[in-house]
PDB file of C-alpha atoms and ligand atoms in Angstrom:
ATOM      1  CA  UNK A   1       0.000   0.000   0.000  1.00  0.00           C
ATOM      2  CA  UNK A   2       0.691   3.592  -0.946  1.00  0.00           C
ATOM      3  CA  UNK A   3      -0.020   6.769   0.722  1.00  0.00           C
ATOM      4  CA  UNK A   4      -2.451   7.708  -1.994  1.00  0.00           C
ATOM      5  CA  UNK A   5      -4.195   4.379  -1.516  1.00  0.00           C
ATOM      6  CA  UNK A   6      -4.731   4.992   1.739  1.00  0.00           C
ATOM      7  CA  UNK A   7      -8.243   5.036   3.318  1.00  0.00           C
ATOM      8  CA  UNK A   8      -9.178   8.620   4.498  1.00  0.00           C
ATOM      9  CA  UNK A   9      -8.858   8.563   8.156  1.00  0.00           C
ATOM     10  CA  UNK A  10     -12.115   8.992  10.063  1.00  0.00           C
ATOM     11  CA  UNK A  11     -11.661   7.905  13.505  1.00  0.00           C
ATOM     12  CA  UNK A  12     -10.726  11.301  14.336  1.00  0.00           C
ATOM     13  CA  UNK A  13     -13.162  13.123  16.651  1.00  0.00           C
ATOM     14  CA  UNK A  14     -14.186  15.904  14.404  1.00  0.00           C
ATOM     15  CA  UNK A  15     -15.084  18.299  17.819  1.00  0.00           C
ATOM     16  CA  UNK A  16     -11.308  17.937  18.907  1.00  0.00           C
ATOM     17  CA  UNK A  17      -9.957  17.777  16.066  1.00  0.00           C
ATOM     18  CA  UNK A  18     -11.480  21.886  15.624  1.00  0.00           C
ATOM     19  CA  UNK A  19      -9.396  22.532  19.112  1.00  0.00           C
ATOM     20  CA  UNK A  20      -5.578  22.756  18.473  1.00  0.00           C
ATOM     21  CA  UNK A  21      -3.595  21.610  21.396  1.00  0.00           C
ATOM     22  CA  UNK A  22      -0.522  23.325  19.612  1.00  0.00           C
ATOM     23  CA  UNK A  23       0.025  26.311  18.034  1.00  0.00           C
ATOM     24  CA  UNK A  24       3.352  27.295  16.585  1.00  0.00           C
ATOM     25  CA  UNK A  25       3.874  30.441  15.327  1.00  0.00           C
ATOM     26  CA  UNK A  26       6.756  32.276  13.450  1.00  0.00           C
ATOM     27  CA  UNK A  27       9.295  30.283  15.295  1.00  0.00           C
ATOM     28  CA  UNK A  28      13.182  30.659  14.977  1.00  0.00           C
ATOM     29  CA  UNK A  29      15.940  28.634  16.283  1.00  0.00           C
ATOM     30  CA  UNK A  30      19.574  29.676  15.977  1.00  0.00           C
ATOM     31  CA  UNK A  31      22.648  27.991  16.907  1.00  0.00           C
ATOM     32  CA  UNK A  32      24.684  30.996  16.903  1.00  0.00           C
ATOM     33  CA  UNK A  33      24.783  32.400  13.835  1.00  0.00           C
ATOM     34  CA  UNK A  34      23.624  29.523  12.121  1.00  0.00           C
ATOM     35  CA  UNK A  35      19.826  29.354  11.736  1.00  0.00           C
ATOM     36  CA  UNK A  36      18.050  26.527  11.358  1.00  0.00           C
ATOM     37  CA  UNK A  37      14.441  27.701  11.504  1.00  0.00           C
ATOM     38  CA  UNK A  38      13.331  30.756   9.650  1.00  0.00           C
ATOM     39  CA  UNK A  39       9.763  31.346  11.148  1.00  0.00           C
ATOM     40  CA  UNK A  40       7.326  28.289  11.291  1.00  0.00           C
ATOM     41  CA  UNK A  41       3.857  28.595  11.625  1.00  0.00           C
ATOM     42  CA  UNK A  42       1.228  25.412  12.127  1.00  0.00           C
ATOM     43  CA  UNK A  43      -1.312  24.049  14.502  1.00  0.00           C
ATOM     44  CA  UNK A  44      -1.647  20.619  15.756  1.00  0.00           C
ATOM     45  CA  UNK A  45      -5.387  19.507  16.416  1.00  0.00           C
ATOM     46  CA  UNK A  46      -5.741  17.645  19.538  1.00  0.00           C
ATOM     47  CA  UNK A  47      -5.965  13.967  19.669  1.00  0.00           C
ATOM     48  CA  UNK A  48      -4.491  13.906  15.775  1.00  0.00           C
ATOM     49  CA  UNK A  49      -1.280  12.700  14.811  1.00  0.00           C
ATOM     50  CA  UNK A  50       0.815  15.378  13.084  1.00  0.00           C
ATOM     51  CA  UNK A  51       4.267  14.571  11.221  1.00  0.00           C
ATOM     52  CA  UNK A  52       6.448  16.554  10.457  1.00  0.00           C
ATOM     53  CA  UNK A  53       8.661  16.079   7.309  1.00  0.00           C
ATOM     54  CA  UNK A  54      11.944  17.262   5.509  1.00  0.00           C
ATOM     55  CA  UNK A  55      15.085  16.762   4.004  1.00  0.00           C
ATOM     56  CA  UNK A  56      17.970  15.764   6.221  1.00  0.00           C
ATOM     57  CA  UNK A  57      19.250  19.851   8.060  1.00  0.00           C
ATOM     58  CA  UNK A  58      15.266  21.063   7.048  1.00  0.00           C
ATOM     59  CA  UNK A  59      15.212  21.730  10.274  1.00  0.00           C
ATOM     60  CA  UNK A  60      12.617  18.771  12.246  1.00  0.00           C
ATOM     61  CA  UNK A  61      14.767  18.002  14.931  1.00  0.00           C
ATOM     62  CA  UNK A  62      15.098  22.012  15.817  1.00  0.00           C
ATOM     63  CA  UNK A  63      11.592  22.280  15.675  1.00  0.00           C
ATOM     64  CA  UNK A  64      11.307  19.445  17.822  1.00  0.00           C
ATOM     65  CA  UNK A  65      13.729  20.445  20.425  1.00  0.00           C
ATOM     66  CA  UNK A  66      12.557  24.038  20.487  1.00  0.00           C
ATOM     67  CA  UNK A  67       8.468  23.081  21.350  1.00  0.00           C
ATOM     68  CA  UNK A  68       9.792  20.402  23.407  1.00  0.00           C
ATOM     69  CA  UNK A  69      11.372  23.331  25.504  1.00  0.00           C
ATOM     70  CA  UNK A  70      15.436  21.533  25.020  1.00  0.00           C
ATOM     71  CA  UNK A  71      16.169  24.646  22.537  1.00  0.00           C
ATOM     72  CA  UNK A  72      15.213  27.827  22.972  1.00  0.00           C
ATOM     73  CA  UNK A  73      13.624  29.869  19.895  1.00  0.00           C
ATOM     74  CA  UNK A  74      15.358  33.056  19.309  1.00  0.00           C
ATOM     75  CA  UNK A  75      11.900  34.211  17.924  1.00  0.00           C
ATOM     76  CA  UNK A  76       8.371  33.215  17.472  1.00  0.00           C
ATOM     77  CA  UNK A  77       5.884  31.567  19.796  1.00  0.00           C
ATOM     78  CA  UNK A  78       4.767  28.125  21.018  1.00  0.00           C
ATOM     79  CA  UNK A  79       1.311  28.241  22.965  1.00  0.00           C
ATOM     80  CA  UNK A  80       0.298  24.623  24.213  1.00  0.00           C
ATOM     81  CA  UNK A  81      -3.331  23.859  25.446  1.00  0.00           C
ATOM     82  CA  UNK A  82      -4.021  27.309  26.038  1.00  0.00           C
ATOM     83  CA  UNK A  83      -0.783  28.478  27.475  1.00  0.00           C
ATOM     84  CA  UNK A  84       2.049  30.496  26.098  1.00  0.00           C
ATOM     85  CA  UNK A  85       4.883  28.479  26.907  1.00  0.00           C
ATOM     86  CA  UNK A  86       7.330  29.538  24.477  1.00  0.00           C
ATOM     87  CA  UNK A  87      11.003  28.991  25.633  1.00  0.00           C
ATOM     88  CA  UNK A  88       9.609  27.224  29.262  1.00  0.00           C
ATOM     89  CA  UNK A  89      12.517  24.091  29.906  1.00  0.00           C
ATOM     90  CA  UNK A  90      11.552  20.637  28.917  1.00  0.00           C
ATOM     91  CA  UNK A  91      11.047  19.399  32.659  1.00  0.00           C
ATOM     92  CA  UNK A  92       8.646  21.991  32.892  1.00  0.00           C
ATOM     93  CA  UNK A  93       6.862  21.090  29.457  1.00  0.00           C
ATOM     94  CA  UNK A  94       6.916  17.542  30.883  1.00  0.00           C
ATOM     95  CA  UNK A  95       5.069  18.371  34.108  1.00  0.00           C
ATOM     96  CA  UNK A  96       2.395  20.252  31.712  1.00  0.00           C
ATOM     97  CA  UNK A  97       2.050  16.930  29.782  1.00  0.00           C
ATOM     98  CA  UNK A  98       4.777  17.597  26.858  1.00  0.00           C
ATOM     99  CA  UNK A  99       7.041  14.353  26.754  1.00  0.00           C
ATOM    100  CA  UNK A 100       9.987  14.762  24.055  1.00  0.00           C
ATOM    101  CA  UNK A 101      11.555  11.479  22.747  1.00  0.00           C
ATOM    102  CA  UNK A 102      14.416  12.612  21.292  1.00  0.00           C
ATOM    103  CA  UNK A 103      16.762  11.040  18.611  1.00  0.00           C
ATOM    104  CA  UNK A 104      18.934  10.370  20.976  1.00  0.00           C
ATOM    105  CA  UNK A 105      17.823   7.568  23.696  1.00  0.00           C
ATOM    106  CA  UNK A 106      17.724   9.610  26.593  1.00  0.00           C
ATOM    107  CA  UNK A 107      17.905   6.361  29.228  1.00  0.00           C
ATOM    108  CA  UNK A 108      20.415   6.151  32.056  1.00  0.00           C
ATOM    109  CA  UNK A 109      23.142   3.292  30.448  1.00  0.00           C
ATOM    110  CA  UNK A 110      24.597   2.246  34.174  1.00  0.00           C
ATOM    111  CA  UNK A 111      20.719   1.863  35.809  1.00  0.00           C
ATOM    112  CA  UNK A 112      18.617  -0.674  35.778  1.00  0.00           C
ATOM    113  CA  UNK A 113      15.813  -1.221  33.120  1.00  0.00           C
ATOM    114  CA  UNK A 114      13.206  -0.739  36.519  1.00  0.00           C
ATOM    115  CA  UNK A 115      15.441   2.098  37.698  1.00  0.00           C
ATOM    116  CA  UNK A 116      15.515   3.963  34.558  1.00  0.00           C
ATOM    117  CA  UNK A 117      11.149   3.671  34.466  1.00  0.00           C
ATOM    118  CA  UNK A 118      11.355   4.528  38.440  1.00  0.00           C
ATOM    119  CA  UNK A 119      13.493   7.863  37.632  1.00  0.00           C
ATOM    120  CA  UNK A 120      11.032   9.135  35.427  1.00  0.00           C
ATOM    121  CA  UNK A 121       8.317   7.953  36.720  1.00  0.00           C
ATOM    122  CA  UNK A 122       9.273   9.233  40.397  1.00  0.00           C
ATOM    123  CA  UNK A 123       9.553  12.913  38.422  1.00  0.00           C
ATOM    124  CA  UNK A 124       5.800  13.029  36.574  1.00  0.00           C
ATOM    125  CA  UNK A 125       3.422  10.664  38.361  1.00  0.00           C
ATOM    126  CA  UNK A 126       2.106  11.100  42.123  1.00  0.00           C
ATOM    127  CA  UNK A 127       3.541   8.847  45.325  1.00  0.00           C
ATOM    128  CA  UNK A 128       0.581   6.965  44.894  1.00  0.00           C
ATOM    129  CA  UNK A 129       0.117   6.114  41.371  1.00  0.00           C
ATOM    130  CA  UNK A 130       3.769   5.514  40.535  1.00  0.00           C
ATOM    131  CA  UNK A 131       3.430   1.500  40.885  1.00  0.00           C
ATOM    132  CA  UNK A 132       0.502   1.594  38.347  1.00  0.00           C
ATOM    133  CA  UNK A 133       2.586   3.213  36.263  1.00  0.00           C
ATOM    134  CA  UNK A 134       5.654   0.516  36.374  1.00  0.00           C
ATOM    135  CA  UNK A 135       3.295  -2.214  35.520  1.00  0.00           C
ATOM    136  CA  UNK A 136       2.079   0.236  32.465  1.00  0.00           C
ATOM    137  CA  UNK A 137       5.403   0.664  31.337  1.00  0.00           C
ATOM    138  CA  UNK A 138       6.140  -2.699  31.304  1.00  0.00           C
ATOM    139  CA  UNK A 139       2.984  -4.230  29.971  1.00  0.00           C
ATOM    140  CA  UNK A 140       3.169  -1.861  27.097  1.00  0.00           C
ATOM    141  CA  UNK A 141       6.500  -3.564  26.409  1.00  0.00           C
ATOM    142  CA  UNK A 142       6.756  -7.047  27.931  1.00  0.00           C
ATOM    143  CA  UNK A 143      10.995  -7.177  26.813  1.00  0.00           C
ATOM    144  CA  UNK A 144      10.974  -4.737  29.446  1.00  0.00           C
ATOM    145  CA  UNK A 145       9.906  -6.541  32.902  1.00  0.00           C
ATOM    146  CA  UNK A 146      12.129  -9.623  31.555  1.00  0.00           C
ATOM    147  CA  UNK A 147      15.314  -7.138  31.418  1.00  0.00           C
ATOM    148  CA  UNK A 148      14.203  -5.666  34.377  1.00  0.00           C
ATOM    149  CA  UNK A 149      17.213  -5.901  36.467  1.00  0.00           C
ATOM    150  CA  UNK A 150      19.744  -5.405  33.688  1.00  0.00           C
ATOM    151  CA  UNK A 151      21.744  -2.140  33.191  1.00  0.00           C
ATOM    152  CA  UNK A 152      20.026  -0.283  30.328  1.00  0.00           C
ATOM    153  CA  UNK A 153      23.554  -0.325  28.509  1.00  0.00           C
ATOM    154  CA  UNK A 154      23.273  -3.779  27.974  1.00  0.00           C
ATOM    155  CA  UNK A 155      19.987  -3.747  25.970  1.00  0.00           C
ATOM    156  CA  UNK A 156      20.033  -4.036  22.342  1.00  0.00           C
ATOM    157  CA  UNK A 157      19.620  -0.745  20.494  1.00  0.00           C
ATOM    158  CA  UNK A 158      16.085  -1.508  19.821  1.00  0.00           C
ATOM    159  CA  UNK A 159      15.287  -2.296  22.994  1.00  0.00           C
ATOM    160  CA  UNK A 160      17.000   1.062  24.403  1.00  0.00           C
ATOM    161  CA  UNK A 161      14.314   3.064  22.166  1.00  0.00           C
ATOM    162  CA  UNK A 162      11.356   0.858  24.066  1.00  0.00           C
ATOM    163  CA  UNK A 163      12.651   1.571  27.561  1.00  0.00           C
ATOM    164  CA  UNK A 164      13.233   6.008  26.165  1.00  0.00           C
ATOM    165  CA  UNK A 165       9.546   5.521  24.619  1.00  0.00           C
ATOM    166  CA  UNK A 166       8.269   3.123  27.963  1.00  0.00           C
ATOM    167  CA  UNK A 167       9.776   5.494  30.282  1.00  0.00           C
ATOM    168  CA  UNK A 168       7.781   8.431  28.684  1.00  0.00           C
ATOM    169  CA  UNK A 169       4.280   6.157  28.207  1.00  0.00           C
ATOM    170  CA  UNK A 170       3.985   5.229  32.048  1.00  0.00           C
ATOM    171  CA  UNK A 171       2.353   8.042  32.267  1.00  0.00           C
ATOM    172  CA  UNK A 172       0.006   9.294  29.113  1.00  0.00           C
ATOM    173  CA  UNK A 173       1.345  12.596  27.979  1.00  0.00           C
ATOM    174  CA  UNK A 174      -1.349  15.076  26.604  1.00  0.00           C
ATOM    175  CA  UNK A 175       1.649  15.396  23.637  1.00  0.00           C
ATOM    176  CA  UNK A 176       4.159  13.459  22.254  1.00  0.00           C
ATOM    177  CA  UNK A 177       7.077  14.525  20.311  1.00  0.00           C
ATOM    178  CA  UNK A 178       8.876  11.622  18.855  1.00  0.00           C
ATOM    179  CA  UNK A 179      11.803  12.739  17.090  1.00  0.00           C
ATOM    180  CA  UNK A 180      13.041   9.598  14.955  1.00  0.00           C
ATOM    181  CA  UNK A 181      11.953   7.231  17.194  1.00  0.00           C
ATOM    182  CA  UNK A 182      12.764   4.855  14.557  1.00  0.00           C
ATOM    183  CA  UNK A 183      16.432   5.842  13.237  1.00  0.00           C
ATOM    184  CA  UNK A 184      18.694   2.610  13.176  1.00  0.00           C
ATOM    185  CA  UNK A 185      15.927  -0.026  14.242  1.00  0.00           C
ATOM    186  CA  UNK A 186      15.606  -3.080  12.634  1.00  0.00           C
ATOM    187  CA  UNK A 187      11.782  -3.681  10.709  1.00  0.00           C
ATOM    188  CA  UNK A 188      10.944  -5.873  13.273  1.00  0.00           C
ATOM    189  CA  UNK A 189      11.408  -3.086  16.043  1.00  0.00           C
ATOM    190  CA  UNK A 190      10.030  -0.560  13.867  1.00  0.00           C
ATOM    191  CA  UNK A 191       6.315  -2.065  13.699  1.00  0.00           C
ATOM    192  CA  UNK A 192       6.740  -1.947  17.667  1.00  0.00           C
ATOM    193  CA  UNK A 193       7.274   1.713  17.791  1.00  0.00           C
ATOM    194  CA  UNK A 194       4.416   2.076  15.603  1.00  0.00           C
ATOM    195  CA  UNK A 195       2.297  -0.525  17.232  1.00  0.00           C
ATOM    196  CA  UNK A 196       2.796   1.373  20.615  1.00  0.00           C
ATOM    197  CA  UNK A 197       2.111   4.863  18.705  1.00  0.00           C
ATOM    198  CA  UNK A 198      -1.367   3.307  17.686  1.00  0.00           C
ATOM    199  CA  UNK A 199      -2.221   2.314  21.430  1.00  0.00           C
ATOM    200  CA  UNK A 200      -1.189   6.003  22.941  1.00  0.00           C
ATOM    201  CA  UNK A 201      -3.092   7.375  20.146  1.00  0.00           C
ATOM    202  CA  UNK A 202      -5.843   5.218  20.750  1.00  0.00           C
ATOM    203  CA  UNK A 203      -5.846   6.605  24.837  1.00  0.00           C
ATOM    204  CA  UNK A 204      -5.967  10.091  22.744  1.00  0.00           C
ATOM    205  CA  UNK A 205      -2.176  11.487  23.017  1.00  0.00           C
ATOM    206  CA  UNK A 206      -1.088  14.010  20.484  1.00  0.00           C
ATOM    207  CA  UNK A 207       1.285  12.835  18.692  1.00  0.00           C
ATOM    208  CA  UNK A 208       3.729  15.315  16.647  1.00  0.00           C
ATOM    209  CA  UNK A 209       6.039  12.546  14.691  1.00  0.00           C
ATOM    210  CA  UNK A 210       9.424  13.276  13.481  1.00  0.00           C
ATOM    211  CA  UNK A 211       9.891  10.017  11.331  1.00  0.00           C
ATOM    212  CA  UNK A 212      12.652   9.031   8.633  1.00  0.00           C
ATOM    213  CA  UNK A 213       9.929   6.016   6.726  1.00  0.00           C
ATOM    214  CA  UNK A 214       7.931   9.052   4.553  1.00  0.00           C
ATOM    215  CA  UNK A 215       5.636   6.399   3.200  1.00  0.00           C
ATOM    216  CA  UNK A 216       4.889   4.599   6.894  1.00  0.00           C
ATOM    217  CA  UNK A 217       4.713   8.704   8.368  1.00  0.00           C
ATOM    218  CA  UNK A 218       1.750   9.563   6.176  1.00  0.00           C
ATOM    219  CA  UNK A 219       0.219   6.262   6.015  1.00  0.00           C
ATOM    220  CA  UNK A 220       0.194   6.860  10.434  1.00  0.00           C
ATOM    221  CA  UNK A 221      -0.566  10.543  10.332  1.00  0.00           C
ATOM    222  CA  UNK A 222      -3.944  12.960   9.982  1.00  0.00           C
ATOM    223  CA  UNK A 223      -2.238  15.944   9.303  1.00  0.00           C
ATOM    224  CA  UNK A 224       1.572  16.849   7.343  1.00  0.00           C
ATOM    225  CA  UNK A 225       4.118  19.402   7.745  1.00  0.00           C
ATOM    226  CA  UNK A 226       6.477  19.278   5.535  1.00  0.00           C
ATOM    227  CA  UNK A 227       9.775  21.675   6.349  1.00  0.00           C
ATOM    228  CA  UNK A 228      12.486  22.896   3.635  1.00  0.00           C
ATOM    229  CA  UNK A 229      15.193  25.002   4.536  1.00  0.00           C
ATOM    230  CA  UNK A 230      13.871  25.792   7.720  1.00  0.00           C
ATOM    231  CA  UNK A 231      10.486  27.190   6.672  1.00  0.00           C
ATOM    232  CA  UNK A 232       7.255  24.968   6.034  1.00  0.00           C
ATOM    233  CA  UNK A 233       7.278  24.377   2.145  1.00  0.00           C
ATOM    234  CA  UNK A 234       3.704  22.654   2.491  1.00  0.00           C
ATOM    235  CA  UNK A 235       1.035  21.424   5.226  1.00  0.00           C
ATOM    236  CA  UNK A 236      -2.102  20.019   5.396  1.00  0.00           C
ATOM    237  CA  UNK A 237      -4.122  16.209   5.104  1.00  0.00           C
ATOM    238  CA  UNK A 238      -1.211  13.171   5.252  1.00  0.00           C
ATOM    239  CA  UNK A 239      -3.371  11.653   2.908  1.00  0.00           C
ATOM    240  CA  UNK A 240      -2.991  14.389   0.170  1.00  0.00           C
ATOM    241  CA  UNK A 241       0.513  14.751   0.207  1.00  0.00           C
ATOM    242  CA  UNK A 242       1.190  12.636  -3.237  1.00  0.00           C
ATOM    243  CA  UNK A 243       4.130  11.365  -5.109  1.00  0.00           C
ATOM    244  CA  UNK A 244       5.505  14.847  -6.533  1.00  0.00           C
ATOM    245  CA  UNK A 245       5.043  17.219  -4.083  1.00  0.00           C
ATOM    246  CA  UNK A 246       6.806  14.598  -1.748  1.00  0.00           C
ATOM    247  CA  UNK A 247       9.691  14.588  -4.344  1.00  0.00           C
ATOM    248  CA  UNK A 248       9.956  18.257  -4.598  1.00  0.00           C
ATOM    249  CA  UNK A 249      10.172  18.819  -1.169  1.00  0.00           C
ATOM    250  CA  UNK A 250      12.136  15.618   0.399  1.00  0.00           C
ATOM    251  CA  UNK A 251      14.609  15.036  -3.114  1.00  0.00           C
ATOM    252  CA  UNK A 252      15.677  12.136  -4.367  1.00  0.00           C
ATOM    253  CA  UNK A 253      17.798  11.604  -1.116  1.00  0.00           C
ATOM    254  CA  UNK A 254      14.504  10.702   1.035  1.00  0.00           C
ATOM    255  CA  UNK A 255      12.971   8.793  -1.344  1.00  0.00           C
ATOM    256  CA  UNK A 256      14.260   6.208  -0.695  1.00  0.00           C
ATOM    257  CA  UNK A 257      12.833   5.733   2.333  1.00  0.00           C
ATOM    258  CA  UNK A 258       9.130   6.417   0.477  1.00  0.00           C
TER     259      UNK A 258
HETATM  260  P1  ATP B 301      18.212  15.466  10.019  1.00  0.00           P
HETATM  261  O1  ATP B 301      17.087  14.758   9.323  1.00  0.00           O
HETATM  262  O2  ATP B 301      19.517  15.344   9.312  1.00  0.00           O
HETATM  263  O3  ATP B 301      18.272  15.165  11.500  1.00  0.00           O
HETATM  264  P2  ATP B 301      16.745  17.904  10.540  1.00  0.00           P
HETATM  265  O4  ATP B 301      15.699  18.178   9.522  1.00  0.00           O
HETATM  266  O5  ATP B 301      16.318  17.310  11.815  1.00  0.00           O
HETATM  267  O6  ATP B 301      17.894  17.057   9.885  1.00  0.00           O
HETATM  268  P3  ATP B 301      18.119  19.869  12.130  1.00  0.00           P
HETATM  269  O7  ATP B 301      18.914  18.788  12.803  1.00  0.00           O
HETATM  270  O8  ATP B 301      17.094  20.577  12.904  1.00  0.00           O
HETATM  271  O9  ATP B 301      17.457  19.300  10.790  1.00  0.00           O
HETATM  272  O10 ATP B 301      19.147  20.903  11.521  1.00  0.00           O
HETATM  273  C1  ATP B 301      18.726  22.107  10.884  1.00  0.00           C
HETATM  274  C2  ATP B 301      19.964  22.959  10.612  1.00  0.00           C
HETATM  275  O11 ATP B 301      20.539  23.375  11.850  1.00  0.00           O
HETATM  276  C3  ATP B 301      21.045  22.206   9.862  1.00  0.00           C
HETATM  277  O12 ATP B 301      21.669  23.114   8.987  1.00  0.00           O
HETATM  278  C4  ATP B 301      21.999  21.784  10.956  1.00  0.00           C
HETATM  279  O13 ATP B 301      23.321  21.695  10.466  1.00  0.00           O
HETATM  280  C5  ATP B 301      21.874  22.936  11.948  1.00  0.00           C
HETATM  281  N1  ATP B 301      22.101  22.478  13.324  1.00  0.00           N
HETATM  282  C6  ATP B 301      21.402  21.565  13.996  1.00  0.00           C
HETATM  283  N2  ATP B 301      21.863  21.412  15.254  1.00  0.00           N
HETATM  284  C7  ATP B 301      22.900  22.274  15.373  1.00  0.00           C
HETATM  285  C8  ATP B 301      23.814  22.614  16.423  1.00  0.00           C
HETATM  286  N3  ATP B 301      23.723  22.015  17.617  1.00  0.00           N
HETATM  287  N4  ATP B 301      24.749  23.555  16.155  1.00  0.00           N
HETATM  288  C9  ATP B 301      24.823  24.166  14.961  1.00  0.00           C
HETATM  289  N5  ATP B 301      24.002  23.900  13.931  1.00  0.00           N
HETATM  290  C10 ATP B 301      23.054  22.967  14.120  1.00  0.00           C
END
């Protein structure tokens, strides 16, 4: 299957889907003098599942990083259910119900598997709901509770991007960012990322996905961005985005991965 073969989605409740839960607006990000994002504007509905798309240095992994509150835009403004909260710190964001996944697997290499869910879990869920959240964690990904007591350094690289992703699901965020959650996975661990997407989106997360498979992106996705040179070159319904516009904005270097 294709994305233009794709059935149009319509599990999407069409009341929430009015409300967006993010709203981006004219944002910047600068490394120094080097800018990376030149003022991007879009909205993410709630509940939907937004990706964001680009050629590699188009600048998704800024954009990422600055909602997520790691970067701070030198310009521009990110208001999240409601709230301004442009430039407030990624702990913060993650106490308001913003959990980043970043490309990197942020786990703890020399904890446990349980130690590295306790740590985050100890930070974003109450005394008294943290041991619900353990079992969460690790019935979302069974691989987990059987590695329990091993050092997180010692799991396989796939199962190092279940523990970053379990660590975040223990407890629903109202938005996910998941920046290449898939980059170096084998298939196999690939349909488990997505297969654990579909249940948090299912529990009605956001979900604003940074992915590097185009074709599996937009067949996941209600909604595109689609980033070039650090501006949005086109947005609107995953489903629409077909073969050429894909090709004029990703190049022949990302098709590959269509
Ligand atoms: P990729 O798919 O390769 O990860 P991307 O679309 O995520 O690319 P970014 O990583 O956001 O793009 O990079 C956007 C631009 O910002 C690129 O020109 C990149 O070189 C630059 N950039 C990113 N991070 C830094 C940094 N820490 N310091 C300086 N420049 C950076």
């Amino acid at each position: 299957m294709t994305w233009t073969d794709r059935a149009p989605r319509s599990d999407l409740d069409p009341a929430r889907a009015e409300t967006p839960i993010l709203r981006v607006r004219d944002l910047q990000v600068a490394y120094g003098d080097a800018r990376a994002l030149f003022g991007v504007s879009f909205d993410v509905p709630a509940g939907s599942v937004t990706t964001v798309l680009g050629a590699n240095g188009a600048g998704k992994s800024s954009l990422a990083a600055a909602i997520g509150g790691v970067v701070p835009p030198s310009a521009g403004t990110v208001e999240f259910d409601g709230h301004d909260v442009t430039g407030v710190p990624s702990h913060q964001m993650s106490r308001m119900g913003v959990s980043f996944v970043p490309e990197s697997r942020n786990i703890f290499p020399h904890l446990t598997v349980r130690d590295n869910l306790r740590a985050q879990i100890r930070f974003t869920v109450p005394r008294s709901d943290r041991g619900a959240a353990l079992e969460r964690a690790m019935d979302l990904f069974p691989v987990l509770r059987e590695r329990s007591r091993q050092n997180a350094g010692t799991l396989s690289g796939g199962e190092q991007q279940m523990l970053s992703l379990a660590r975040v699901l223990a407890a629903p965020p109202k938005l996910l960012i998941a920046d290449e959650m898939s980059l170096g996975l084998a298939p196999k661990m690939v349909d488990l990322v997505f297969e654990s997407l579909q249940r948090i989106r299912d529990e009605g997360v956001t979900v604003l996905l940074i992915e590097q498979f185009v074709e599996r992106a937009l067949g996941f996705a209600d909604e595109a961005v689609i980033l070039r040179h650090g501006l949005v070159g086109w947005q609107g319904h995953a489903r629409e985005a077909g073969t050429e516009l894909l090709a004029e904005y990703l190049g022949g270097e990302s098709a590959s991965t269509l």
